[in-house]
Short mmCIF file of C-alpha atoms and ligand atoms in Angstrom, two decimals:
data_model
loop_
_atom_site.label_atom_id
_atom_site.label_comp_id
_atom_site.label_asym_id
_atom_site.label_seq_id
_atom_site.Cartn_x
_atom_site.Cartn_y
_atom_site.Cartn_z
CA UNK T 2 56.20 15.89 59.15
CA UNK T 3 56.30 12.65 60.68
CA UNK T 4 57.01 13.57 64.10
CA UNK T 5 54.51 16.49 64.30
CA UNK T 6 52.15 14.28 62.58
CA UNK T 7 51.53 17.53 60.22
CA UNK T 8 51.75 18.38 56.44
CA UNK T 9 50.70 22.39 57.29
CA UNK T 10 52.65 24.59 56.32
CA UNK T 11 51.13 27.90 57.06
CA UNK T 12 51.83 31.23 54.86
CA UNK T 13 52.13 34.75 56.76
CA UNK T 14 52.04 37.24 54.27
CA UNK T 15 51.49 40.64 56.59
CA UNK T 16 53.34 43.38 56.92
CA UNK T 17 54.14 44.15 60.54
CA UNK T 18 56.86 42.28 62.25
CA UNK T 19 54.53 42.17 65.25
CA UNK T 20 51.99 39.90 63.80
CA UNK T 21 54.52 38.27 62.14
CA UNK T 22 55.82 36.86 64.63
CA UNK T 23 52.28 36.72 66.87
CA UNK T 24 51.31 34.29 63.94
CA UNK T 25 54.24 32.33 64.05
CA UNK T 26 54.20 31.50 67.44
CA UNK T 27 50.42 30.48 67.30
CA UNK T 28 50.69 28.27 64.41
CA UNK T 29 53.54 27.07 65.39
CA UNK T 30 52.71 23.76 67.22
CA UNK T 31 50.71 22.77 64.40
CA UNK T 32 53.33 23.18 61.42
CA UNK T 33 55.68 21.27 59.83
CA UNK T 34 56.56 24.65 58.01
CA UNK T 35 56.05 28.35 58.02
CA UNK T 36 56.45 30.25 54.38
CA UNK T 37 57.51 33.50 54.72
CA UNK T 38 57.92 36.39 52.00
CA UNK T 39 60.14 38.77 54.32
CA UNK T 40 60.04 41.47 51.87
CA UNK T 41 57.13 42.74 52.65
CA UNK T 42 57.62 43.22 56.09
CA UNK T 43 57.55 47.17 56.57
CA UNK T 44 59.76 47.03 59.35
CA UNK T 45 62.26 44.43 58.67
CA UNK T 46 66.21 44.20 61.03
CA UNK T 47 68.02 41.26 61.54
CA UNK T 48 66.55 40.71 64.74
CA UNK T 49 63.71 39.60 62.98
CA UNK T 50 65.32 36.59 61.52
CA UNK T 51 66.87 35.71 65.23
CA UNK T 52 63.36 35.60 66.75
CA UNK T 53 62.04 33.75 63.47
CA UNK T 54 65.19 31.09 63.87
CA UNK T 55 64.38 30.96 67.58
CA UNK T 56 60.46 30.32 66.96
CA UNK T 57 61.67 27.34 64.32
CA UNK T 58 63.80 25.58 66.89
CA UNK T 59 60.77 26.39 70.05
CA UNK T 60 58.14 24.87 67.38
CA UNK T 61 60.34 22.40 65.21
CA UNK T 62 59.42 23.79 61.55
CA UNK T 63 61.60 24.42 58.45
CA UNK T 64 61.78 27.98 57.57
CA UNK T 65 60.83 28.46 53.46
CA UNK T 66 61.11 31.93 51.74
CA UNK T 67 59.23 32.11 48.95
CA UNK T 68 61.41 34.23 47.29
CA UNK T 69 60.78 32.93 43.78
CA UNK T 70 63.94 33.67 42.12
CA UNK T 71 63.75 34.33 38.17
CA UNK T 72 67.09 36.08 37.15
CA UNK T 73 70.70 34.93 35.37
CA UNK T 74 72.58 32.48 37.84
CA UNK T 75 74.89 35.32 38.75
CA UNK T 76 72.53 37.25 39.82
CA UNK T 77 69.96 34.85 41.72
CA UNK T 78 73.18 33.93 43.45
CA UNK T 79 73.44 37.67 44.94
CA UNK T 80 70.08 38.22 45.67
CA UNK T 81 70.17 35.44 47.94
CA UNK T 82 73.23 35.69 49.45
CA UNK T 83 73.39 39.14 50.18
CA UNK T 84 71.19 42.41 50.32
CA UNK T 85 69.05 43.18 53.26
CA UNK T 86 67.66 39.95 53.69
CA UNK T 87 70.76 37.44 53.23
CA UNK T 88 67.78 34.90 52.34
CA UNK T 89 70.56 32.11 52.49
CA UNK T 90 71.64 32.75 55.80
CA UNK T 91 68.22 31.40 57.71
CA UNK T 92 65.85 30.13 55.09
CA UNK T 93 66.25 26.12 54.56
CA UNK T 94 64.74 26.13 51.77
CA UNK T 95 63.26 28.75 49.12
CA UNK T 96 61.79 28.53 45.50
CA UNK T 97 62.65 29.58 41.80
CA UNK T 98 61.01 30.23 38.34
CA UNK T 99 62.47 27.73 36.16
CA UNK T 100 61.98 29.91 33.19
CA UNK T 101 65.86 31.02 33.05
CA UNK T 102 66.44 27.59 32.49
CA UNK T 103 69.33 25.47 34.71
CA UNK T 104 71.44 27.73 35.43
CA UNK T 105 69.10 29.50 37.63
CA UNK T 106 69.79 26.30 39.94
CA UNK T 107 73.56 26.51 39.52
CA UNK T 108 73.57 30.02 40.80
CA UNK T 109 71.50 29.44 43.54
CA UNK T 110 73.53 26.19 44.53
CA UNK T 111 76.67 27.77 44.56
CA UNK T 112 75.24 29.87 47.54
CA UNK T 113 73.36 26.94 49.40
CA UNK T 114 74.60 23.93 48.74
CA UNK T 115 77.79 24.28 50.87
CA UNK T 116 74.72 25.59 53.86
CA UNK T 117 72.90 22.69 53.39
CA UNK T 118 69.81 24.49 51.93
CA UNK T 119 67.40 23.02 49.82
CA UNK T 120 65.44 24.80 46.27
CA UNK T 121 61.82 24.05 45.11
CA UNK T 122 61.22 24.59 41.91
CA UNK T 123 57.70 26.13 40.98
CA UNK T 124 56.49 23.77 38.03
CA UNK T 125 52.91 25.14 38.36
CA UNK T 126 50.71 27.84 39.75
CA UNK T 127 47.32 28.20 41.59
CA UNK T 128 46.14 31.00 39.68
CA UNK T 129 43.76 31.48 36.75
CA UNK T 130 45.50 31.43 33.21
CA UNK T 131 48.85 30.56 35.05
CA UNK T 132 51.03 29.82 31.89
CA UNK T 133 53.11 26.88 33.90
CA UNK T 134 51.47 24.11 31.67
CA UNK T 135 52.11 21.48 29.67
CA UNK T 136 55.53 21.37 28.16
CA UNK T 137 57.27 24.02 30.80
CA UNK T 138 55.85 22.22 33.49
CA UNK T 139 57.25 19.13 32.43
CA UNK T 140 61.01 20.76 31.27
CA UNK T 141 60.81 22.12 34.94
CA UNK T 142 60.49 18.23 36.27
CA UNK T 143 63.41 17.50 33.71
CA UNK T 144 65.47 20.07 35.20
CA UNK T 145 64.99 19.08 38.77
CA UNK T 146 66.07 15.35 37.71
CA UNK T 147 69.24 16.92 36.54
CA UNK T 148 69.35 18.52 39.58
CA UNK T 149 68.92 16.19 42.43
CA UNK T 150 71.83 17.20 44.90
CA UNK T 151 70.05 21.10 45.33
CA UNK T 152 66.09 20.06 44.32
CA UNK T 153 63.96 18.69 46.43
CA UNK T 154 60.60 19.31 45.26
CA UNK T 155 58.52 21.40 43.47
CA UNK T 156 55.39 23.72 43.97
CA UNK T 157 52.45 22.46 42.05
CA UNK T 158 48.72 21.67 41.94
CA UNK T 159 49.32 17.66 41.93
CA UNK T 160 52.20 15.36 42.15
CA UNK T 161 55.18 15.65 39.08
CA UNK T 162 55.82 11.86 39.99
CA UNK T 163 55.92 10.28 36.73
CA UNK T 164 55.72 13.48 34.69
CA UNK T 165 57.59 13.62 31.39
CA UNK T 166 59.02 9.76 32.11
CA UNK T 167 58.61 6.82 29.25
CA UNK T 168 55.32 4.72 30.41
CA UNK T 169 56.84 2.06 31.44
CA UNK T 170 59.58 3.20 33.70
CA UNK T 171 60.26 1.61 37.17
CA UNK T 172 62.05 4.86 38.34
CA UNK T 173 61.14 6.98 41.40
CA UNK T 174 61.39 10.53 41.75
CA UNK T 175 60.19 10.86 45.31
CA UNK T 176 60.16 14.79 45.13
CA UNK T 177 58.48 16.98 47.92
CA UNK T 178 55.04 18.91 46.36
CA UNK T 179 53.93 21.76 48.45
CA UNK T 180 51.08 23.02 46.72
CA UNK T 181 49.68 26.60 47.68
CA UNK T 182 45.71 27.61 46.90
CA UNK T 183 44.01 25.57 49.64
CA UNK T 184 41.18 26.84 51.54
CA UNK T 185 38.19 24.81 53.26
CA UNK T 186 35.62 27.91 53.81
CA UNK T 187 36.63 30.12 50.24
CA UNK T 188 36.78 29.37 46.78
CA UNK T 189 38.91 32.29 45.52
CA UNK T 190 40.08 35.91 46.12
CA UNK T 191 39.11 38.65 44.20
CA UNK T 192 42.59 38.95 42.69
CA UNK T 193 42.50 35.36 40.50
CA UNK T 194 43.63 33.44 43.59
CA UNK T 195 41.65 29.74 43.23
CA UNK T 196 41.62 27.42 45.99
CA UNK T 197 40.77 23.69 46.87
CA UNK T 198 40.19 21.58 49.97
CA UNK T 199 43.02 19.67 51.79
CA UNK T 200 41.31 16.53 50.26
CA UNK T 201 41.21 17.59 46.88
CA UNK T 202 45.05 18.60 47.08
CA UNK T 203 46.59 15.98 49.09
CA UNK T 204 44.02 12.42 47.98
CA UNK T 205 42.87 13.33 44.71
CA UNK T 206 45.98 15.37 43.37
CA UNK T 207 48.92 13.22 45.41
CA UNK T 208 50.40 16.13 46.72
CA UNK T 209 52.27 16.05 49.93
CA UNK T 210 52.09 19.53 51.84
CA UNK T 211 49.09 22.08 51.72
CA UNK T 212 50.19 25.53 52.07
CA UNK T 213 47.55 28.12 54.17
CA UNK T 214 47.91 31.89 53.70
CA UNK T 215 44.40 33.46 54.93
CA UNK T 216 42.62 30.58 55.71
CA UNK T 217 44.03 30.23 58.96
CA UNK T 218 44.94 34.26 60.31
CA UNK T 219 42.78 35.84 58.10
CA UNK T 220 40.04 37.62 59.88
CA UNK T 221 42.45 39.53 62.22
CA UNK T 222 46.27 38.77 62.76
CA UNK T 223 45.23 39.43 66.49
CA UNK T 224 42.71 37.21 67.23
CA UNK T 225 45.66 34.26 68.28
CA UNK T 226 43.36 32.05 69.65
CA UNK T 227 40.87 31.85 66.61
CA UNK T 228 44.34 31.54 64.39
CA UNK T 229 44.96 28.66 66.52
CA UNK T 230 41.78 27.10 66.11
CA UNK T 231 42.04 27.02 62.28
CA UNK T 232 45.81 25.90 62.42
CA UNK T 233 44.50 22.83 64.49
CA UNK T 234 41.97 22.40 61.73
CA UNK T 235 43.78 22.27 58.97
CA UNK T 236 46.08 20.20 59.94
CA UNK T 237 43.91 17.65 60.97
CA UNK T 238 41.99 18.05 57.67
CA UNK T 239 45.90 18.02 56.03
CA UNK T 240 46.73 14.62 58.17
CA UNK T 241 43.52 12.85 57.72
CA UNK T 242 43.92 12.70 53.81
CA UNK T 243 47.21 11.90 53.62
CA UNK T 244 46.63 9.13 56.09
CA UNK T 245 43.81 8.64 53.59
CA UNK T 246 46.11 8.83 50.46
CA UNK T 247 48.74 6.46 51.95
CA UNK T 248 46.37 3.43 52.86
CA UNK T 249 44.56 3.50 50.13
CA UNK T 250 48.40 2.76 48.22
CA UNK T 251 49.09 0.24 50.64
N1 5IU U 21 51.34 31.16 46.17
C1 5IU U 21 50.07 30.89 45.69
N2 5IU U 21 49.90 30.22 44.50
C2 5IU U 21 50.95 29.80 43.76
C3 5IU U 21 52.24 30.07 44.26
C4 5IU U 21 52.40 30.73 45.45
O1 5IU U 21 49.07 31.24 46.32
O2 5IU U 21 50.77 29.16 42.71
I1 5IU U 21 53.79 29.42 43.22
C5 5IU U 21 51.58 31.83 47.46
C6 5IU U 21 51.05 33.23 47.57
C7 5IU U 21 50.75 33.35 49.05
C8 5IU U 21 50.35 31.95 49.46
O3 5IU U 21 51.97 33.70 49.73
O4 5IU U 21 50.98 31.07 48.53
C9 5IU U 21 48.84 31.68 49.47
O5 5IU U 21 48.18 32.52 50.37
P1 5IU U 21 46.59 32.43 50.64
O6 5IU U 21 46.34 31.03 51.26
O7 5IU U 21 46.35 33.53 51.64
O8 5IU U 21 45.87 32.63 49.35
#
């Protein structure tokens, strides 16, 4: 983030492996990250995840599935080492439900500890009536405490620093928060999708990477250079508040 001067990380939910990777390559320079749910790519090989490994070195982002695991530890632990997609095998980093409790982060460490990967837990959600509130978003922060060698951060609306800790307690958590439902031009989709500005995300809610689905490829997955355009955009938009957030702490 600090070399690329960016806290984008853009999502590119299509279906094609085409635009896929068309996407990719013109976000690229702007990223720190690029969220991918590969599972809905109609036709998926291997080769796929070659050309998406070669893009992350060309462009220097991490590589995030957003699998969002939810099963027994055993079988979390299958899903992503093996199957079609052998998630563990290119993905630095990808996400879980906490709602099977800890052992959802056992079974997934086994698997990518020993790769070096890193898990996100999803502690909240950006949709209306989303039940990750109050008491399961803060057992969620609990668990990733427990869970420091595997968790690095959560997905969430606002910052989890502090949640679920006695008042006055001089410990840190500094935890990653990539929060998804960001949009400058749109409030919503028509499918309970709610989004906020870069500002109100990263300055007001202390959050630390906004995550861009149509906002930035949108209209057309072919129109690169208007894709580009936007990707520029937010990230400057993404910069300038957390440049914002971090002087006004000084
Ligand atoms: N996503 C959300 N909200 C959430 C979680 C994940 O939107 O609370 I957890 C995902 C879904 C999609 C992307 O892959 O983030 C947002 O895409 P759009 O910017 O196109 O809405």
């Amino acid at each position: 983030m600090e070399r690329k001067k960016s806290n984008l990380a853009v999502s590119v939910d299509v279906t094609k492996s085409k635009d896929f990777l068309a996407i990719i390559d013109a976000v690229g320079p702007f990223v720190c990250l690029v969220k991918t749910h590969v599972d809905i790519i109609e036709d998926f090989d291997q080769s796929l995840v070659q050309q998406l490994q070669d893009l992350s070195i060309k462009h220097d982002f991490v590589i995030f599935e957003d699998r969002k695991f939810a099963d027994i530890g055993n079988t979390v632990a299958l899903q992503y080492s093996s199957g079609v997609h052998k998630i563990a095998n290119w993905s630095h980093i990808t996400n879980a439900h906490p709602v099977p409790g800890p052992s959802i982060i056992s079974g997934l460490s086994s698997v990518g500890l020993p790769l070096g990967r890193g898990l996100l837990l999803l502690s909240e959600m950006s949709t209306k009536g989303a039940l990750a509130v109050g008491s399961y978003t803060q057992e969620a922060v609990r668990m990733a405490r427990a869970h420091r060698d595997f968790v690095i951060g959560f997905i969430a609306q606002r910052t989890m620093e502090g949640i679920g800790m006695q008042e006055n307690t001089v410990d840190k958590d500094d935890f990653l928060t990539l929060t998804p439902g960001v949009g400058l031009d749109a409030k919503g989709d028509a499918m309970g999708q709610q989004y906020r500005t870069p500002r109100q995300v990263i300055l007001e809610s202390g959050c630390d990477v906004i995550i861009v689905g149509r906002g930035i490829y949108g209209k057309d997955p072919g129109l690169v250079d208007e894709i580009r355009a936007q990707a520029k955009r937010y990230m400057e938009a993404g910069w300038e508040a957390y440049q914002d957030r971090v002087s006004a702490q000084a």
